[in-house]
Amino acid sequence: MALFVTKDGKRKSPMVLTVFFTALLDCLVFVAAYALLTDPLHRLLPFESSMLENMLHGTLISLAGTAVCCLLFLLPDKRIVPYGFAGLPVVTLMCVAAATQLAPEQRSLMIYLTLLYTLLPVLVGNLVSWTLYYRFWRGKRRMRSF
Protein backbone atom coordinates (compact mmCIF):
# COMPACT_ATOMS: atom_id res chain seq x y z
CA MET A 1 0.00 0.00 0.00
CA ALA A 2 2.99 2.35 0.45
CA LEU A 3 3.26 2.46 -3.31
CA PHE A 4 0.17 4.67 -3.66
CA VAL A 5 -0.23 6.30 -0.21
CA THR A 6 2.20 8.43 1.84
CA LYS A 7 2.81 8.07 5.57
CA ASP A 8 0.26 10.85 6.18
CA GLY A 9 -2.44 8.97 4.28
CA LYS A 10 -2.33 11.26 1.23
CA ARG A 11 -2.44 9.81 -2.27
CA LYS A 12 0.89 9.76 -4.10
CA SER A 13 1.21 11.12 -7.59
CA PRO A 14 1.38 8.32 -10.15
CA MET A 15 3.99 10.28 -12.15
CA VAL A 16 6.48 7.39 -12.22
CA LEU A 17 3.91 5.03 -13.70
CA THR A 18 2.73 7.68 -16.14
CA VAL A 19 6.29 8.36 -17.30
CA PHE A 20 7.04 4.64 -17.66
CA PHE A 21 3.99 4.04 -19.83
CA THR A 22 4.74 7.22 -21.80
CA ALA A 23 8.23 5.88 -22.54
CA LEU A 24 6.68 2.61 -23.73
CA LEU A 25 4.21 4.58 -25.87
CA ASP A 26 7.11 6.55 -27.34
CA CYS A 27 8.83 3.24 -28.17
CA LEU A 28 5.72 2.04 -29.98
CA VAL A 29 5.49 5.30 -31.94
CA PHE A 30 9.12 4.99 -33.04
CA VAL A 31 8.65 1.33 -34.02
CA ALA A 32 5.65 2.36 -36.12
CA ALA A 33 7.59 5.27 -37.63
CA TYR A 34 10.45 2.98 -38.62
CA ALA A 35 8.04 0.39 -40.03
CA LEU A 36 6.10 2.93 -42.07
CA LEU A 37 8.88 5.26 -43.23
CA THR A 38 11.95 3.10 -43.85
CA ASP A 39 10.93 1.74 -47.24
CA PRO A 40 9.56 5.03 -48.70
CA LEU A 41 12.66 6.92 -47.55
CA HIS A 42 14.92 4.25 -49.03
CA ARG A 43 13.17 4.63 -52.40
CA LEU A 44 13.05 8.45 -52.30
CA LEU A 45 16.49 9.19 -50.86
CA PRO A 46 18.97 6.47 -51.87
CA PHE A 47 22.65 6.94 -51.03
CA GLU A 48 25.81 5.10 -51.99
CA SER A 49 27.00 4.98 -48.40
CA SER A 50 24.83 2.85 -46.16
CA MET A 51 26.12 4.66 -43.05
CA LEU A 52 25.08 8.05 -44.43
CA GLU A 53 21.74 6.64 -45.50
CA ASN A 54 21.12 5.13 -42.05
CA MET A 55 22.01 8.39 -40.33
CA LEU A 56 19.87 10.60 -42.58
CA HIS A 57 16.88 8.27 -42.66
CA GLY A 58 17.15 7.63 -38.92
CA THR A 59 17.20 11.35 -38.23
CA LEU A 60 14.14 11.98 -40.42
CA ILE A 61 12.25 9.09 -38.85
CA SER A 62 13.25 10.30 -35.38
CA LEU A 63 11.96 13.78 -36.16
CA ALA A 64 8.66 12.36 -37.41
CA GLY A 65 8.26 10.12 -34.36
CA THR A 66 9.20 12.95 -32.01
CA ALA A 67 6.59 15.20 -33.63
CA VAL A 68 3.92 12.58 -33.01
CA CYS A 69 5.08 12.01 -29.42
CA CYS A 70 5.12 15.74 -28.75
CA LEU A 71 1.36 15.77 -29.25
CA LEU A 72 1.30 14.71 -25.60
CA PHE A 73 2.16 18.34 -24.79
CA LEU A 74 -1.59 18.88 -25.24
CA LEU A 75 -2.10 17.14 -21.88
CA PRO A 76 -2.45 19.39 -18.82
CA ASP A 77 0.82 18.21 -17.22
CA LYS A 78 3.57 19.27 -19.61
CA ARG A 79 6.27 17.35 -17.73
CA ILE A 80 5.05 14.02 -19.06
CA VAL A 81 6.63 14.43 -22.51
CA PRO A 82 10.23 15.23 -21.53
CA TYR A 83 10.16 12.75 -18.66
CA GLY A 84 8.88 10.08 -21.05
CA PHE A 85 11.74 10.79 -23.43
CA ALA A 86 14.12 10.66 -20.47
CA GLY A 87 12.88 7.10 -19.92
CA LEU A 88 13.92 6.03 -23.43
CA PRO A 89 17.62 5.64 -22.52
CA VAL A 90 16.53 3.34 -19.71
CA VAL A 91 14.62 1.19 -22.20
CA THR A 92 17.70 1.17 -24.46
CA LEU A 93 19.93 0.06 -21.59
CA MET A 94 17.43 -2.66 -20.71
CA CYS A 95 17.61 -3.98 -24.29
CA VAL A 96 21.42 -3.90 -24.24
CA ALA A 97 21.44 -5.69 -20.88
CA ALA A 98 19.10 -8.33 -22.28
CA ALA A 99 21.39 -8.73 -25.29
CA THR A 100 24.27 -9.68 -23.00
CA GLN A 101 22.44 -12.93 -22.26
CA LEU A 102 22.67 -14.03 -25.91
CA ALA A 103 25.40 -16.04 -27.61
CA PRO A 104 28.43 -13.91 -28.63
CA GLU A 105 27.63 -13.78 -32.36
CA GLN A 106 24.00 -12.91 -31.68
CA ARG A 107 24.95 -10.46 -28.92
CA SER A 108 26.94 -8.16 -31.18
CA LEU A 109 24.18 -8.10 -33.79
CA MET A 110 21.50 -7.40 -31.18
CA ILE A 111 23.50 -4.57 -29.59
CA TYR A 112 24.19 -3.09 -33.04
CA LEU A 113 20.50 -3.20 -34.00
CA THR A 114 19.40 -1.83 -30.63
CA LEU A 115 21.73 1.15 -30.90
CA LEU A 116 20.94 1.65 -34.59
CA TYR A 117 17.21 1.97 -33.94
CA THR A 118 17.21 3.67 -30.52
CA LEU A 119 20.16 6.05 -30.39
CA LEU A 120 18.79 8.69 -32.76
CA PRO A 121 15.23 8.68 -31.33
CA VAL A 122 16.69 9.06 -27.83
CA LEU A 123 18.92 11.98 -28.84
CA VAL A 124 16.43 13.79 -31.09
CA GLY A 125 13.46 13.17 -28.80
CA ASN A 126 15.22 14.39 -25.67
CA LEU A 127 16.69 17.41 -27.45
CA VAL A 128 13.36 18.52 -28.92
CA SER A 129 11.14 17.75 -25.93
CA TRP A 130 13.36 19.31 -23.27
CA THR A 131 13.95 22.37 -25.46
CA LEU A 132 10.21 22.86 -25.98
CA TYR A 133 9.48 22.28 -22.31
CA TYR A 134 12.04 24.80 -21.06
CA ARG A 135 11.28 27.30 -23.81
CA PHE A 136 7.50 27.45 -23.44
CA TRP A 137 6.25 25.96 -20.19
CA ARG A 138 9.02 26.03 -17.59
CA GLY A 139 9.52 29.78 -17.84
CA LYS A 140 5.79 30.55 -17.64
CA ARG A 141 5.44 28.49 -14.49
CA ARG A 142 8.30 30.39 -12.90
CA MET A 143 6.81 33.75 -13.87
CA ARG A 144 3.38 32.84 -12.43
CA SER A 145 4.89 32.12 -9.03
CA PHE A 146 5.94 35.78 -8.56
PDB file of C-alpha atoms in Angstrom, residues 16-123:
ATOM      1  CA  VAL A  16       6.480   7.389 -12.218  1.00  0.00           C
ATOM      2  CA  LEU A  17       3.908   5.026 -13.696  1.00  0.00           C
ATOM      3  CA  THR A  18       2.732   7.676 -16.142  1.00  0.00           C
ATOM      4  CA  VAL A  19       6.290   8.364 -17.304  1.00  0.00           C
ATOM      5  CA  PHE A  20       7.038   4.642 -17.657  1.00  0.00           C
ATOM      6  CA  PHE A  21       3.992   4.044 -19.834  1.00  0.00           C
ATOM      7  CA  THR A  22       4.736   7.224 -21.796  1.00  0.00           C
ATOM      8  CA  ALA A  23       8.227   5.884 -22.539  1.00  0.00           C
ATOM      9  CA  LEU A  24       6.676   2.610 -23.733  1.00  0.00           C
ATOM     10  CA  LEU A  25       4.207   4.577 -25.870  1.00  0.00           C
ATOM     11  CA  ASP A  26       7.112   6.545 -27.338  1.00  0.00           C
ATOM     12  CA  CYS A  27       8.832   3.244 -28.174  1.00  0.00           C
ATOM     13  CA  LEU A  28       5.725   2.038 -29.984  1.00  0.00           C
ATOM     14  CA  VAL A  29       5.491   5.298 -31.936  1.00  0.00           C
ATOM     15  CA  PHE A  30       9.118   4.989 -33.042  1.00  0.00           C
ATOM     16  CA  VAL A  31       8.648   1.334 -34.023  1.00  0.00           C
ATOM     17  CA  ALA A  32       5.649   2.355 -36.124  1.00  0.00           C
ATOM     18  CA  ALA A  33       7.591   5.269 -37.632  1.00  0.00           C
ATOM     19  CA  TYR A  34      10.451   2.980 -38.616  1.00  0.00           C
ATOM     20  CA  ALA A  35       8.038   0.385 -40.026  1.00  0.00           C
ATOM     21  CA  LEU A  36       6.096   2.933 -42.072  1.00  0.00           C
ATOM     22  CA  LEU A  37       8.876   5.264 -43.234  1.00  0.00           C
ATOM     23  CA  THR A  38      11.952   3.102 -43.852  1.00  0.00           C
ATOM     24  CA  ASP A  39      10.931   1.742 -47.241  1.00  0.00           C
ATOM     25  CA  PRO A  40       9.561   5.026 -48.697  1.00  0.00           C
ATOM     26  CA  LEU A  41      12.660   6.915 -47.554  1.00  0.00           C
ATOM     27  CA  HIS A  42      14.920   4.246 -49.035  1.00  0.00           C
ATOM     28  CA  ARG A  43      13.173   4.628 -52.398  1.00  0.00           C
ATOM     29  CA  LEU A  44      13.045   8.451 -52.297  1.00  0.00           C
ATOM     30  CA  LEU A  45      16.492   9.190 -50.859  1.00  0.00           C
ATOM     31  CA  PRO A  46      18.965   6.471 -51.870  1.00  0.00           C
ATOM     32  CA  PHE A  47      22.651   6.944 -51.029  1.00  0.00           C
ATOM     33  CA  GLU A  48      25.812   5.095 -51.991  1.00  0.00           C
ATOM     34  CA  SER A  49      27.005   4.981 -48.397  1.00  0.00           C
ATOM     35  CA  SER A  50      24.827   2.851 -46.155  1.00  0.00           C
ATOM     36  CA  MET A  51      26.120   4.660 -43.049  1.00  0.00           C
ATOM     37  CA  LEU A  52      25.077   8.051 -44.432  1.00  0.00           C
ATOM     38  CA  GLU A  53      21.736   6.635 -45.505  1.00  0.00           C
ATOM     39  CA  ASN A  54      21.118   5.127 -42.048  1.00  0.00           C
ATOM     40  CA  MET A  55      22.010   8.393 -40.327  1.00  0.00           C
ATOM     41  CA  LEU A  56      19.873  10.602 -42.575  1.00  0.00           C
ATOM     42  CA  HIS A  57      16.878   8.267 -42.662  1.00  0.00           C
ATOM     43  CA  GLY A  58      17.149   7.626 -38.920  1.00  0.00           C
ATOM     44  CA  THR A  59      17.196  11.351 -38.225  1.00  0.00           C
ATOM     45  CA  LEU A  60      14.143  11.983 -40.424  1.00  0.00           C
ATOM     46  CA  ILE A  61      12.254   9.091 -38.850  1.00  0.00           C
ATOM     47  CA  SER A  62      13.248  10.299 -35.384  1.00  0.00           C
ATOM     48  CA  LEU A  63      11.965  13.780 -36.162  1.00  0.00           C
ATOM     49  CA  ALA A  64       8.662  12.362 -37.409  1.00  0.00           C
ATOM     50  CA  GLY A  65       8.260  10.117 -34.362  1.00  0.00           C
ATOM     51  CA  THR A  66       9.196  12.947 -32.015  1.00  0.00           C
ATOM     52  CA  ALA A  67       6.591  15.202 -33.633  1.00  0.00           C
ATOM     53  CA  VAL A  68       3.925  12.576 -33.010  1.00  0.00           C
ATOM     54  CA  CYS A  69       5.083  12.009 -29.423  1.00  0.00           C
ATOM     55  CA  CYS A  70       5.121  15.745 -28.754  1.00  0.00           C
ATOM     56  CA  LEU A  71       1.356  15.770 -29.252  1.00  0.00           C
ATOM     57  CA  LEU A  72       1.295  14.714 -25.599  1.00  0.00           C
ATOM     58  CA  PHE A  73       2.157  18.340 -24.790  1.00  0.00           C
ATOM     59  CA  LEU A  74      -1.587  18.883 -25.237  1.00  0.00           C
ATOM     60  CA  LEU A  75      -2.102  17.141 -21.882  1.00  0.00           C
ATOM     61  CA  PRO A  76      -2.453  19.392 -18.822  1.00  0.00           C
ATOM     62  CA  ASP A  77       0.816  18.213 -17.215  1.00  0.00           C
ATOM     63  CA  LYS A  78       3.566  19.275 -19.612  1.00  0.00           C
ATOM     64  CA  ARG A  79       6.274  17.347 -17.730  1.00  0.00           C
ATOM     65  CA  ILE A  80       5.050  14.015 -19.063  1.00  0.00           C
ATOM     66  CA  VAL A  81       6.625  14.429 -22.511  1.00  0.00           C
ATOM     67  CA  PRO A  82      10.228  15.229 -21.530  1.00  0.00           C
ATOM     68  CA  TYR A  83      10.156  12.746 -18.658  1.00  0.00           C
ATOM     69  CA  GLY A  84       8.880  10.078 -21.052  1.00  0.00           C
ATOM     70  CA  PHE A  85      11.738  10.792 -23.425  1.00  0.00           C
ATOM     71  CA  ALA A  86      14.122  10.659 -20.471  1.00  0.00           C
ATOM     72  CA  GLY A  87      12.884   7.102 -19.922  1.00  0.00           C
ATOM     73  CA  LEU A  88      13.918   6.028 -23.428  1.00  0.00           C
ATOM     74  CA  PRO A  89      17.622   5.636 -22.523  1.00  0.00           C
ATOM     75  CA  VAL A  90      16.529   3.342 -19.713  1.00  0.00           C
ATOM     76  CA  VAL A  91      14.621   1.188 -22.198  1.00  0.00           C
ATOM     77  CA  THR A  92      17.697   1.166 -24.464  1.00  0.00           C
ATOM     78  CA  LEU A  93      19.926   0.061 -21.590  1.00  0.00           C
ATOM     79  CA  MET A  94      17.431  -2.663 -20.710  1.00  0.00           C
ATOM     80  CA  CYS A  95      17.607  -3.979 -24.286  1.00  0.00           C
ATOM     81  CA  VAL A  96      21.416  -3.895 -24.242  1.00  0.00           C
ATOM     82  CA  ALA A  97      21.438  -5.688 -20.884  1.00  0.00           C
ATOM     83  CA  ALA A  98      19.097  -8.328 -22.278  1.00  0.00           C
ATOM     84  CA  ALA A  99      21.389  -8.731 -25.287  1.00  0.00           C
ATOM     85  CA  THR A 100      24.274  -9.678 -22.999  1.00  0.00           C
ATOM     86  CA  GLN A 101      22.439 -12.931 -22.264  1.00  0.00           C
ATOM     87  CA  LEU A 102      22.667 -14.031 -25.906  1.00  0.00           C
ATOM     88  CA  ALA A 103      25.396 -16.035 -27.609  1.00  0.00           C
ATOM     89  CA  PRO A 104      28.427 -13.908 -28.634  1.00  0.00           C
ATOM     90  CA  GLU A 105      27.635 -13.776 -32.364  1.00  0.00           C
ATOM     91  CA  GLN A 106      23.998 -12.906 -31.677  1.00  0.00           C
ATOM     92  CA  ARG A 107      24.949 -10.462 -28.920  1.00  0.00           C
ATOM     93  CA  SER A 108      26.943  -8.160 -31.180  1.00  0.00           C
ATOM     94  CA  LEU A 109      24.185  -8.102 -33.789  1.00  0.00           C
ATOM     95  CA  MET A 110      21.503  -7.395 -31.180  1.00  0.00           C
ATOM     96  CA  ILE A 111      23.501  -4.571 -29.591  1.00  0.00           C
ATOM     97  CA  TYR A 112      24.188  -3.095 -33.044  1.00  0.00           C
ATOM     98  CA  LEU A 113      20.498  -3.196 -34.004  1.00  0.00           C
ATOM     99  CA  THR A 114      19.401  -1.827 -30.632  1.00  0.00           C
ATOM    100  CA  LEU A 115      21.731   1.149 -30.899  1.00  0.00           C
ATOM    101  CA  LEU A 116      20.935   1.653 -34.593  1.00  0.00           C
ATOM    102  CA  TYR A 117      17.206   1.969 -33.941  1.00  0.00           C
ATOM    103  CA  THR A 118      17.212   3.667 -30.520  1.00  0.00           C
ATOM    104  CA  LEU A 119      20.161   6.055 -30.394  1.00  0.00           C
ATOM    105  CA  LEU A 120      18.786   8.695 -32.763  1.00  0.00           C
ATOM    106  CA  PRO A 121      15.234   8.677 -31.327  1.00  0.00           C
ATOM    107  CA  VAL A 122      16.690   9.059 -27.826  1.00  0.00           C
ATOM    108  CA  LEU A 123      18.918  11.975 -28.839  1.00  0.00           C
TER     109      LEU A 123
END
